[in-house]
mmCIF file of C-alpha atoms and ligand atoms in Angstrom:
data_model
loop_
_atom_site.group_PDB
_atom_site.id
_atom_site.type_symbol
_atom_site.label_atom_id
_atom_site.label_comp_id
_atom_site.label_asym_id
_atom_site.label_seq_id
_atom_site.Cartn_x
_atom_site.Cartn_y
_atom_site.Cartn_z
ATOM 1 C CA MET A 28 -28.784 4.482 -6.352
ATOM 2 C CA ASN A 29 -26.627 6.495 -8.775
ATOM 3 C CA ASN A 30 -25.342 6.377 -12.332
ATOM 4 C CA SER A 31 -21.916 4.987 -11.587
ATOM 5 C CA ASN A 32 -20.799 1.371 -11.777
ATOM 6 C CA TYR A 33 -19.946 1.247 -8.077
ATOM 7 C CA PHE A 34 -21.046 2.179 -4.568
ATOM 8 C CA PHE A 35 -19.292 2.667 -1.224
ATOM 9 C CA LYS A 36 -19.536 -0.154 1.304
ATOM 10 C CA CYS A 37 -18.237 -0.041 4.859
ATOM 11 C CA SER A 38 -15.029 -2.089 5.239
ATOM 12 C CA ILE A 39 -16.364 -3.683 8.429
ATOM 13 C CA CYS A 40 -20.201 -3.635 8.574
ATOM 14 C CA GLU A 41 -22.875 -3.886 5.858
ATOM 15 C CA PHE A 42 -23.582 -0.146 5.459
ATOM 16 C CA ARG A 43 -23.776 0.978 1.811
ATOM 17 C CA THR A 44 -24.024 4.450 0.308
ATOM 18 C CA CYS A 45 -23.658 6.449 -2.919
ATOM 19 C CA PRO A 46 -20.058 7.433 -3.623
ATOM 20 C CA SER A 47 -18.905 10.937 -2.731
ATOM 21 C CA SER A 48 -15.466 12.432 -2.157
ATOM 22 C CA ASP A 49 -16.461 13.838 1.232
ATOM 23 C CA LYS A 50 -17.624 10.501 2.673
ATOM 24 C CA LEU A 51 -14.709 8.860 4.475
ATOM 25 C CA ASN A 52 -16.257 7.014 7.427
ATOM 26 C CA CYS A 53 -19.268 4.765 7.960
ATOM 27 C CA PRO A 54 -21.954 6.591 10.014
ATOM 28 C CA ASP A 55 -22.771 3.352 11.872
ATOM 29 C CA CYS A 56 -19.364 2.014 12.936
ATOM 30 C CA HIS A 57 -16.950 4.798 11.812
ATOM 31 C CA SER A 58 -14.808 2.432 9.717
ATOM 32 C CA PRO A 59 -13.463 3.552 6.316
ATOM 33 C CA PHE A 60 -15.323 2.702 3.090
ATOM 34 C CA ASP A 61 -14.323 0.519 0.133
ATOM 35 C CA VAL A 62 -15.402 0.750 -3.504
ATOM 36 C CA ASN A 63 -17.700 -2.149 -4.507
ATOM 37 C CA TYR A 64 -18.646 -2.732 -8.157
ATOM 38 C CA ILE A 65 -22.173 -3.510 -9.243
ATOM 39 C CA SER A 66 -20.776 -6.073 -11.670
ATOM 40 C CA LEU A 67 -17.336 -7.648 -11.818
ATOM 41 C CA GLU A 68 -17.739 -8.970 -15.331
ATOM 42 C CA ASP A 69 -15.033 -6.562 -16.398
ATOM 43 C CA ALA A 70 -12.330 -8.106 -14.232
ATOM 44 C CA LYS A 71 -10.516 -9.977 -16.948
ATOM 45 C CA ILE A 72 -6.888 -10.452 -17.707
ATOM 46 C CA LYS A 73 -5.422 -12.020 -20.762
ATOM 47 C CA LEU A 74 -1.743 -12.309 -21.436
ATOM 48 C CA ASN A 75 -0.431 -8.813 -22.214
ATOM 49 C CA SER A 76 -3.815 -7.182 -21.829
ATOM 50 C CA ILE A 77 -5.373 -6.085 -18.626
ATOM 51 C CA LYS A 78 -8.954 -4.990 -17.967
ATOM 52 C CA ILE A 79 -9.544 -3.769 -14.457
ATOM 53 C CA PRO A 80 -12.760 -2.468 -12.856
ATOM 54 C CA LEU A 81 -12.083 1.130 -11.836
ATOM 55 C CA PRO A 82 -14.241 3.966 -10.479
ATOM 56 C CA ILE A 83 -13.197 6.226 -13.389
ATOM 57 C CA ASN A 84 -13.044 6.005 -17.198
ATOM 58 C CA SER A 85 -9.586 5.471 -18.620
ATOM 59 C CA ALA A 86 -9.893 8.746 -20.575
ATOM 60 C CA SER A 87 -10.277 10.697 -17.297
ATOM 61 C CA ILE A 88 -7.311 9.156 -15.475
ATOM 62 C CA VAL A 89 -4.652 11.612 -14.325
ATOM 63 C CA SER A 90 -1.493 9.724 -15.214
ATOM 64 C CA LEU A 91 2.231 10.335 -14.962
ATOM 65 C CA GLY A 92 3.041 6.946 -16.477
ATOM 66 C CA GLU A 93 2.637 4.881 -13.278
ATOM 67 C CA GLY A 94 2.320 1.109 -13.178
ATOM 68 C CA ASN A 95 3.570 -1.704 -15.387
ATOM 69 C CA THR A 96 6.681 -1.977 -13.255
ATOM 70 C CA PRO A 97 9.195 -4.743 -14.006
ATOM 71 C CA THR A 98 9.422 -7.944 -11.978
ATOM 72 C CA ILE A 99 12.835 -9.577 -11.634
ATOM 73 C CA LYS A 100 14.201 -12.750 -10.050
ATOM 74 C CA LEU A 101 16.573 -12.423 -7.102
ATOM 75 C CA ASP A 102 18.848 -15.355 -7.932
ATOM 76 C CA ASN A 103 21.577 -14.792 -5.365
ATOM 77 C CA LEU A 104 19.200 -14.477 -2.425
ATOM 78 C CA SER A 105 17.071 -17.344 -3.778
ATOM 79 C CA ASP A 106 20.098 -19.677 -3.676
ATOM 80 C CA LYS A 107 20.971 -18.605 -0.170
ATOM 81 C CA LEU A 108 17.423 -18.908 1.217
ATOM 82 C CA GLU A 109 16.511 -22.004 -0.845
ATOM 83 C CA ILE A 110 13.318 -20.431 -2.170
ATOM 84 C CA LYS A 111 12.289 -18.821 -5.474
ATOM 85 C CA LEU A 112 12.384 -15.123 -4.656
ATOM 86 C CA SER A 113 11.370 -12.301 -6.978
ATOM 87 C CA THR A 114 10.630 -8.609 -6.592
ATOM 88 C CA LYS A 115 8.401 -6.143 -8.412
ATOM 89 C CA LEU A 116 10.304 -2.876 -8.785
ATOM 90 C CA GLU A 117 7.711 -0.398 -7.560
ATOM 91 C CA TYR A 118 10.299 2.364 -7.308
ATOM 92 C CA PHE A 119 10.083 2.597 -11.110
ATOM 93 C CA ASN A 120 6.875 4.563 -10.541
ATOM 94 C CA PRO A 121 7.114 8.306 -11.411
ATOM 95 C CA THR A 122 7.813 9.678 -7.916
ATOM 96 C CA GLY A 123 9.830 6.646 -6.776
ATOM 97 C CA SER A 124 7.248 4.582 -4.877
ATOM 98 C CA PHE A 125 4.122 2.420 -5.308
ATOM 99 C CA LYS A 126 2.008 5.266 -3.914
ATOM 100 C CA ASP A 127 1.681 6.683 -7.442
ATOM 101 C CA ARG A 128 -0.748 3.896 -8.283
ATOM 102 C CA GLY A 129 -3.131 5.063 -5.562
ATOM 103 C CA SER A 130 -2.584 8.776 -6.140
ATOM 104 C CA SER A 131 -3.401 8.464 -9.826
ATOM 105 C CA ILE A 132 -6.863 6.970 -9.217
ATOM 106 C CA MET A 133 -7.658 9.033 -6.111
ATOM 107 C CA ILE A 134 -6.707 12.363 -7.701
ATOM 108 C CA SER A 135 -8.564 11.408 -10.906
ATOM 109 C CA CYS A 136 -11.778 10.797 -8.938
ATOM 110 C CA LEU A 137 -11.387 14.009 -6.926
ATOM 111 C CA LYS A 138 -10.757 16.010 -10.090
ATOM 112 C CA LYS A 139 -13.841 14.510 -11.715
ATOM 113 C CA ALA A 140 -15.856 15.482 -8.619
ATOM 114 C CA GLY A 141 -14.730 19.082 -9.137
ATOM 115 C CA ILE A 142 -12.453 19.239 -6.067
ATOM 116 C CA LYS A 143 -9.987 22.142 -6.315
ATOM 117 C CA GLU A 144 -8.107 21.981 -3.002
ATOM 118 C CA ILE A 145 -7.082 19.097 -0.718
ATOM 119 C CA ALA A 146 -5.259 18.396 2.562
ATOM 120 C CA GLU A 147 -3.322 15.184 3.229
ATOM 121 C CA ASP A 148 -0.843 13.772 5.739
ATOM 122 C CA SER A 149 2.093 11.526 4.924
ATOM 123 C CA SER A 150 5.463 10.294 6.143
ATOM 124 C CA GLY A 151 6.951 11.303 2.792
ATOM 125 C CA ASN A 152 6.331 9.032 -0.194
ATOM 126 C CA ALA A 153 2.550 9.480 -0.359
ATOM 127 C CA GLY A 154 2.941 13.227 0.190
ATOM 128 C CA ALA A 155 5.398 13.518 -2.704
ATOM 129 C CA SER A 156 3.144 11.424 -4.890
ATOM 130 C CA ILE A 157 -0.039 13.359 -4.092
ATOM 131 C CA SER A 158 1.828 16.653 -4.541
ATOM 132 C CA ALA A 159 2.911 15.549 -8.037
ATOM 133 C CA TYR A 160 -0.501 14.239 -9.163
ATOM 134 C CA SER A 161 -2.267 17.322 -7.726
ATOM 135 C CA SER A 162 -0.027 19.557 -9.834
ATOM 136 C CA LYS A 163 -0.836 17.555 -12.934
ATOM 137 C CA ALA A 164 -4.582 17.793 -12.103
ATOM 138 C CA GLN A 165 -4.285 21.476 -11.156
ATOM 139 C CA ILE A 166 -5.561 20.808 -7.644
ATOM 140 C CA ARG A 167 -4.057 22.863 -4.820
ATOM 141 C CA SER A 168 -2.558 20.569 -2.160
ATOM 142 C CA HIS A 169 -1.628 20.994 1.511
ATOM 143 C CA ILE A 170 0.623 18.200 2.782
ATOM 144 C CA PHE A 171 1.295 17.615 6.493
ATOM 145 C CA ALA A 172 4.434 15.557 7.208
ATOM 146 C CA PRO A 173 6.229 14.648 10.439
ATOM 147 C CA SER A 174 9.251 16.928 10.948
ATOM 148 C CA SER A 175 11.328 13.750 11.338
ATOM 149 C CA ALA A 176 10.677 12.753 7.676
ATOM 150 C CA PRO A 177 13.860 12.554 5.573
ATOM 151 C CA THR A 178 14.870 15.879 3.983
ATOM 152 C CA ALA A 179 14.854 14.428 0.464
ATOM 153 C CA LYS A 180 11.189 13.389 0.843
ATOM 154 C CA ILE A 181 10.157 16.775 2.246
ATOM 155 C CA ASN A 182 12.006 18.557 -0.561
ATOM 156 C CA GLN A 183 10.284 16.355 -3.106
ATOM 157 C CA ILE A 184 6.857 17.293 -1.689
ATOM 158 C CA LYS A 185 7.800 20.970 -1.976
ATOM 159 C CA VAL A 186 9.278 20.720 -5.482
ATOM 160 C CA TYR A 187 5.971 19.518 -6.958
ATOM 161 C CA GLY A 188 4.327 22.580 -5.456
ATOM 162 C CA ALA A 189 2.344 21.491 -2.383
ATOM 163 C CA ASN A 190 2.011 23.825 0.582
ATOM 164 C CA THR A 191 4.086 21.802 3.033
ATOM 165 C CA TYR A 192 3.646 21.752 6.820
ATOM 166 C CA LEU A 193 6.128 20.019 9.132
ATOM 167 C CA VAL A 194 4.541 18.644 12.283
ATOM 168 C CA GLU A 195 6.448 17.866 15.500
ATOM 169 C CA GLY A 196 5.737 14.619 17.353
ATOM 170 C CA PRO A 197 4.808 11.132 16.115
ATOM 171 C CA ARG A 198 3.511 10.378 12.603
ATOM 172 C CA ASP A 199 -0.114 10.327 13.833
ATOM 173 C CA GLN A 200 0.128 13.991 14.895
ATOM 174 C CA ALA A 201 0.398 14.967 11.193
ATOM 175 C CA THR A 202 -2.988 13.270 10.627
ATOM 176 C CA ILE A 203 -4.613 15.293 13.393
ATOM 177 C CA GLU A 204 -3.214 18.566 11.982
ATOM 178 C CA ALA A 205 -4.301 17.758 8.412
ATOM 179 C CA ILE A 206 -7.879 16.983 9.530
ATOM 180 C CA THR A 207 -8.041 20.156 11.637
ATOM 181 C CA PHE A 208 -6.732 22.234 8.732
ATOM 182 C CA ALA A 209 -9.253 20.703 6.325
ATOM 183 C CA GLU A 210 -12.147 21.405 8.705
ATOM 184 C CA ASN A 211 -11.050 24.970 9.465
ATOM 185 C CA HIS A 212 -10.462 25.910 5.815
ATOM 186 C CA GLY A 213 -13.313 24.029 4.120
ATOM 187 C CA VAL A 214 -10.806 21.952 2.164
ATOM 188 C CA THR A 215 -11.339 18.265 1.221
ATOM 189 C CA TYR A 216 -9.400 15.876 3.463
ATOM 190 C CA ALA A 217 -7.949 13.530 0.847
ATOM 191 C CA SER A 218 -6.401 10.915 3.092
ATOM 192 C CA HIS A 219 -4.657 8.158 1.171
ATOM 193 C CA ASN A 220 -5.364 5.956 4.202
ATOM 194 C CA LEU A 221 -9.110 6.553 4.275
ATOM 195 C CA SER A 222 -10.058 7.292 0.671
ATOM 196 C CA PRO A 223 -11.636 4.208 -0.936
ATOM 197 C CA TYR A 224 -10.230 5.434 -4.258
ATOM 198 C CA PHE A 225 -6.582 5.044 -3.227
ATOM 199 C CA ILE A 226 -6.935 1.262 -2.826
ATOM 200 C CA GLU A 227 -8.531 1.114 -6.295
ATOM 201 C CA GLY A 228 -5.155 2.288 -7.599
ATOM 202 C CA THR A 229 -2.906 0.087 -5.473
ATOM 203 C CA LYS A 230 -4.976 -2.977 -6.435
ATOM 204 C CA ILE A 231 -3.574 -2.661 -9.971
ATOM 205 C CA PHE A 232 -0.305 -4.018 -8.506
ATOM 206 C CA GLY A 233 -2.118 -7.313 -7.846
ATOM 207 C CA TYR A 234 -3.635 -7.432 -11.333
ATOM 208 C CA GLU A 235 -0.143 -6.982 -12.794
ATOM 209 C CA ILE A 236 1.220 -9.828 -10.635
ATOM 210 C CA PHE A 237 -1.541 -12.043 -12.017
ATOM 211 C CA ARG A 238 -0.778 -10.945 -15.582
ATOM 212 C CA ASP A 239 3.000 -11.360 -15.154
ATOM 213 C CA PHE A 240 2.837 -14.831 -13.571
ATOM 214 C CA TYR A 241 -0.403 -16.056 -15.172
ATOM 215 C CA ASP A 242 1.178 -18.905 -17.136
ATOM 216 C CA SER A 243 4.296 -19.288 -15.030
ATOM 217 C CA GLU A 244 5.030 -22.229 -12.774
ATOM 218 C CA ASN A 245 6.414 -19.681 -10.328
ATOM 219 C CA PHE A 246 3.069 -18.010 -9.570
ATOM 220 C CA PRO A 247 3.719 -16.575 -6.074
ATOM 221 C CA GLU A 248 2.580 -18.764 -3.195
ATOM 222 C CA HIS A 249 3.513 -16.008 -0.755
ATOM 223 C CA ILE A 250 3.657 -12.218 -1.004
ATOM 224 C CA ILE A 251 5.368 -10.344 1.819
ATOM 225 C CA LEU A 252 4.555 -6.664 2.314
ATOM 226 C CA PRO A 253 5.663 -3.914 4.677
ATOM 227 C CA VAL A 254 2.372 -2.827 6.254
ATOM 228 C CA GLY A 255 1.699 0.513 7.950
ATOM 229 C CA ASN A 256 -1.667 1.868 6.845
ATOM 230 C CA GLY A 257 -2.145 -1.160 4.610
ATOM 231 C CA SER A 258 -3.044 0.506 1.303
ATOM 232 C CA LEU A 259 -0.927 -1.904 -0.762
ATOM 233 C CA PHE A 260 -1.907 -4.934 1.351
ATOM 234 C CA LEU A 261 -5.644 -4.234 1.013
ATOM 235 C CA GLY A 262 -5.294 -3.319 -2.660
ATOM 236 C CA VAL A 263 -3.513 -6.558 -3.563
ATOM 237 C CA LEU A 264 -6.081 -8.693 -1.749
ATOM 238 C CA LYS A 265 -8.923 -6.794 -3.403
ATOM 239 C CA SER A 266 -7.492 -7.503 -6.844
ATOM 240 C CA PHE A 267 -7.282 -11.231 -6.159
ATOM 241 C CA HIS A 268 -10.818 -11.311 -4.780
ATOM 242 C CA GLU A 269 -12.122 -9.411 -7.825
ATOM 243 C CA LEU A 270 -10.409 -11.952 -10.065
ATOM 244 C CA PHE A 271 -12.081 -14.817 -8.142
ATOM 245 C CA LEU A 272 -8.635 -16.353 -8.161
ATOM 246 C CA ASP A 273 -9.544 -19.418 -6.139
ATOM 247 C CA ASN A 274 -11.916 -20.576 -8.881
ATOM 248 C CA LYS A 275 -9.251 -20.415 -11.534
ATOM 249 C CA ILE A 276 -5.909 -22.067 -12.155
ATOM 250 C CA HIS A 277 -4.168 -20.135 -9.396
ATOM 251 C CA LYS A 278 -4.872 -19.881 -5.685
ATOM 252 C CA ILE A 279 -4.747 -16.574 -3.838
ATOM 253 C CA PRO A 280 -1.176 -16.220 -2.550
ATOM 254 C CA LYS A 281 -0.772 -16.030 1.210
ATOM 255 C CA ILE A 282 -0.092 -12.398 1.968
ATOM 256 C CA HIS A 283 2.024 -11.654 5.036
ATOM 257 C CA ALA A 284 2.542 -8.326 6.772
ATOM 258 C CA VAL A 285 5.815 -7.106 8.260
ATOM 259 C CA GLN A 286 6.035 -4.386 10.898
ATOM 260 C CA THR A 287 8.850 -3.122 13.125
ATOM 261 C CA GLU A 288 9.528 -4.011 16.760
ATOM 262 C CA SER A 289 9.096 -0.335 17.652
ATOM 263 C CA ILE A 290 5.709 0.219 15.933
ATOM 264 C CA GLN A 291 3.606 -2.951 15.729
ATOM 265 C CA PRO A 292 -0.163 -2.292 15.995
ATOM 266 C CA ILE A 293 -1.124 -5.179 13.675
ATOM 267 C CA TYR A 294 1.313 -7.685 15.197
ATOM 268 C CA SER A 295 0.233 -6.654 18.667
ATOM 269 C CA THR A 296 -3.479 -7.036 17.844
ATOM 270 C CA ILE A 297 -2.951 -10.532 16.437
ATOM 271 C CA PHE A 298 -0.470 -11.876 18.989
ATOM 272 C CA LYS A 299 -1.719 -9.840 21.981
ATOM 273 C CA THR A 300 1.674 -8.359 22.898
ATOM 274 C CA ASP A 301 1.904 -5.676 25.554
ATOM 275 C CA TRP A 302 2.898 -3.022 22.982
ATOM 276 C CA ASN A 303 0.590 -0.032 22.748
ATOM 277 C CA PRO A 304 0.724 3.221 20.761
ATOM 278 C CA VAL A 305 1.959 5.297 23.701
ATOM 279 C CA ASN A 306 5.183 3.312 23.967
ATOM 280 C CA GLN A 307 6.073 3.558 20.277
ATOM 281 C CA THR A 308 9.683 4.413 19.529
ATOM 282 C CA LYS A 309 11.341 5.621 16.341
ATOM 283 C CA THR A 310 12.002 3.450 13.304
ATOM 284 C CA ILE A 311 13.983 4.072 10.127
ATOM 285 C CA ALA A 312 11.118 2.399 8.243
ATOM 286 C CA GLY A 313 9.151 5.662 8.040
ATOM 287 C CA GLY A 314 6.562 4.286 5.604
ATOM 288 C CA ILE A 315 5.236 1.846 8.231
ATOM 289 C CA ALA A 316 5.679 4.079 11.281
ATOM 290 C CA VAL A 317 1.931 4.192 11.899
ATOM 291 C CA ALA A 318 0.864 3.493 15.475
ATOM 292 C CA THR A 319 -2.909 3.782 14.952
ATOM 293 C CA PRO A 320 -3.797 2.795 11.362
ATOM 294 C CA PRO A 321 -7.437 3.731 10.579
ATOM 295 C CA ARG A 322 -7.978 0.431 8.741
ATOM 296 C CA LEU A 323 -6.448 -1.734 11.517
ATOM 297 C CA ASN A 324 -9.541 -3.948 12.049
ATOM 298 C CA GLN A 325 -9.952 -4.454 8.322
ATOM 299 C CA ILE A 326 -6.267 -5.413 7.888
ATOM 300 C CA VAL A 327 -6.359 -7.915 10.757
ATOM 301 C CA LYS A 328 -9.615 -9.431 9.452
ATOM 302 C CA GLU A 329 -8.229 -9.803 5.908
ATOM 303 C CA LEU A 330 -4.897 -11.230 7.124
ATOM 304 C CA GLN A 331 -6.627 -13.925 9.132
ATOM 305 C CA GLN A 332 -9.232 -14.765 6.492
ATOM 306 C CA ASN A 333 -6.496 -15.314 3.918
ATOM 307 C CA ASP A 334 -4.130 -17.387 6.089
ATOM 308 C CA GLY A 335 -1.503 -14.657 6.207
ATOM 309 C CA THR A 336 0.554 -13.862 9.252
ATOM 310 C CA CYS A 337 2.452 -10.890 10.653
ATOM 311 C CA GLU A 338 6.121 -10.620 11.664
ATOM 312 C CA ILE A 339 8.130 -7.889 13.348
ATOM 313 C CA VAL A 340 11.746 -6.991 12.618
ATOM 314 C CA SER A 341 14.424 -4.956 14.386
ATOM 315 C CA GLU A 342 16.135 -1.800 13.131
ATOM 316 C CA LYS A 343 19.389 -3.775 12.810
ATOM 317 C CA GLU A 344 17.716 -6.413 10.634
ATOM 318 C CA ILE A 345 16.211 -3.719 8.386
ATOM 319 C CA ILE A 346 19.635 -2.158 7.730
ATOM 320 C CA GLU A 347 21.258 -5.572 7.177
ATOM 321 C CA TRP A 348 18.651 -6.467 4.580
ATOM 322 C CA GLN A 349 18.781 -3.059 2.907
ATOM 323 C CA LEU A 350 22.521 -3.628 2.441
ATOM 324 C CA ALA A 351 22.034 -7.263 1.392
ATOM 325 C CA LEU A 352 19.647 -6.240 -1.389
ATOM 326 C CA ALA A 353 22.146 -3.624 -2.550
ATOM 327 C CA ASN A 354 25.374 -5.619 -2.410
ATOM 328 C CA GLN A 355 23.988 -9.021 -3.396
ATOM 329 C CA GLU A 356 21.309 -8.065 -5.926
ATOM 330 C CA GLY A 357 22.205 -4.509 -6.987
ATOM 331 C CA LEU A 358 18.944 -2.980 -5.708
ATOM 332 C CA TYR A 359 18.953 0.167 -3.567
ATOM 333 C CA ILE A 360 15.600 -0.009 -1.780
ATOM 334 C CA GLU A 361 14.188 2.149 1.029
ATOM 335 C CA PRO A 362 14.303 0.888 4.651
ATOM 336 C CA THR A 363 10.493 0.388 4.679
ATOM 337 C CA SER A 364 10.852 -2.008 1.780
ATOM 338 C CA ALA A 365 13.886 -3.712 3.388
ATOM 339 C CA ALA A 366 11.684 -4.446 6.429
ATOM 340 C CA ALA A 367 9.575 -6.829 4.313
ATOM 341 C CA PHE A 368 12.706 -8.638 3.129
ATOM 342 C CA ALA A 369 13.923 -8.828 6.736
ATOM 343 C CA GLY A 370 10.710 -10.688 7.586
ATOM 344 C CA ILE A 371 11.542 -13.535 5.248
ATOM 345 C CA SER A 372 14.071 -15.432 7.390
ATOM 346 C CA LYS A 373 11.583 -15.445 10.254
ATOM 347 C CA LEU A 374 8.817 -16.796 8.022
ATOM 348 C CA ILE A 375 11.174 -19.529 6.799
ATOM 349 C CA GLU A 376 12.282 -20.304 10.352
ATOM 350 C CA SER A 377 8.675 -20.617 11.544
ATOM 351 C CA LYS A 378 7.955 -22.879 8.526
ATOM 352 C CA VAL A 379 5.230 -20.537 7.238
ATOM 353 C CA ILE A 380 7.341 -20.488 4.068
ATOM 354 C CA GLN A 381 8.676 -23.886 2.978
ATOM 355 C CA LYS A 382 11.878 -24.573 1.047
ATOM 356 C CA GLY A 383 11.402 -24.195 -2.703
ATOM 357 C CA ALA A 384 8.350 -21.907 -2.367
ATOM 358 C CA SER A 385 7.740 -19.018 -4.797
ATOM 359 C CA VAL A 386 7.837 -15.752 -2.901
ATOM 360 C CA LEU A 387 7.339 -12.201 -4.144
ATOM 361 C CA ILE A 388 8.284 -9.053 -2.247
ATOM 362 C CA PRO A 389 7.767 -5.626 -3.813
ATOM 363 C CA SER A 390 10.555 -3.068 -3.785
ATOM 364 C CA THR A 391 8.061 -0.424 -2.663
ATOM 365 C CA GLY A 392 10.348 2.628 -2.768
ATOM 366 C CA ILE A 393 13.775 3.834 -3.857
ATOM 367 C CA GLY A 394 16.597 4.043 -1.283
ATOM 368 C CA LEU A 395 17.838 7.445 -2.407
ATOM 369 C CA LYS A 396 15.234 9.449 -0.451
ATOM 370 C CA ASP A 397 16.229 8.147 3.022
ATOM 371 C CA LEU A 398 19.486 8.489 4.948
ATOM 372 C CA SER A 399 22.235 6.237 3.610
ATOM 373 C CA PRO A 400 22.639 2.950 5.557
ATOM 374 C CA ILE A 401 26.456 3.378 5.535
HETATM 375 ZN ZN1 LIG B 525 -19.697 0.340 9.216
#
């Protein structure tokens, strides 16, 4: 098929094809692709050493020092909630969010393919991250962001050097403009939501969880994630599947998704609510303000196959939990990340999470880029 150690496979049907940076959708069912490895013999983790199957050689990786983020226990909240709660501090990544994991691998693969110019759309964090990694790789980038994105995020995109375009209307309008621009200018559309390479970077988060908790009695039974386009959610599950976790000493944690009451495409698909994208309203959780995620079917399928569930939270609950993390644990996280924490009381209430359970929630992004909650 080709000389690489992987191929593209449709995320929904059985279609397979040779990898290429301009292939984003399956010709049969129009779903996005995933990277599949010819052999997974390489997926091995020993304590303090990590060997991960990737679509690029380590020598060719464009890196700004992402990954290997610390994990800490949240003792005060654990006592209050009667669970064992910990967080992985993803805002320690170079541009302040977990997106750097995906950008590093995606930009590395595009650079290797000889791509010199890309277009992308983002609510802020991914745009800043792709702007930074494009500069490092000497790729020209065009980032389309909703005009409602926080000023600090837009400034960050500009500082790294991307041509920045502010788009009026909902988040999804920025996607439409980025695709149109790419088509009209013959530029590669490097969507972090569609590119199979982005998930290959975010999956490293899951490998690190396995490495960090490998011989711990607190191996997470549940992971709760804020889910918009699902790049972290799908990446984490992919890592656990590649590690064949269920055949080893640890079971795959149940991975739950949290969305907002105002924008809830995954929740609404699962629980058949009467919400639909036209009646979306604003949310302060900009990172999950995605009304029509391109990988929606894949996310719902994976959630259900892995016994995860979805919760929705209100704007008030998001702010309360953002403040609780700050004034009870000393962590200033972004509202998108606080949404996942806000989901926890509901999951305890509905008995999805039992007393004493080990639960991990990533602190996906730093609070400093959004408006202050007080
Ligand atoms: Zn397909």
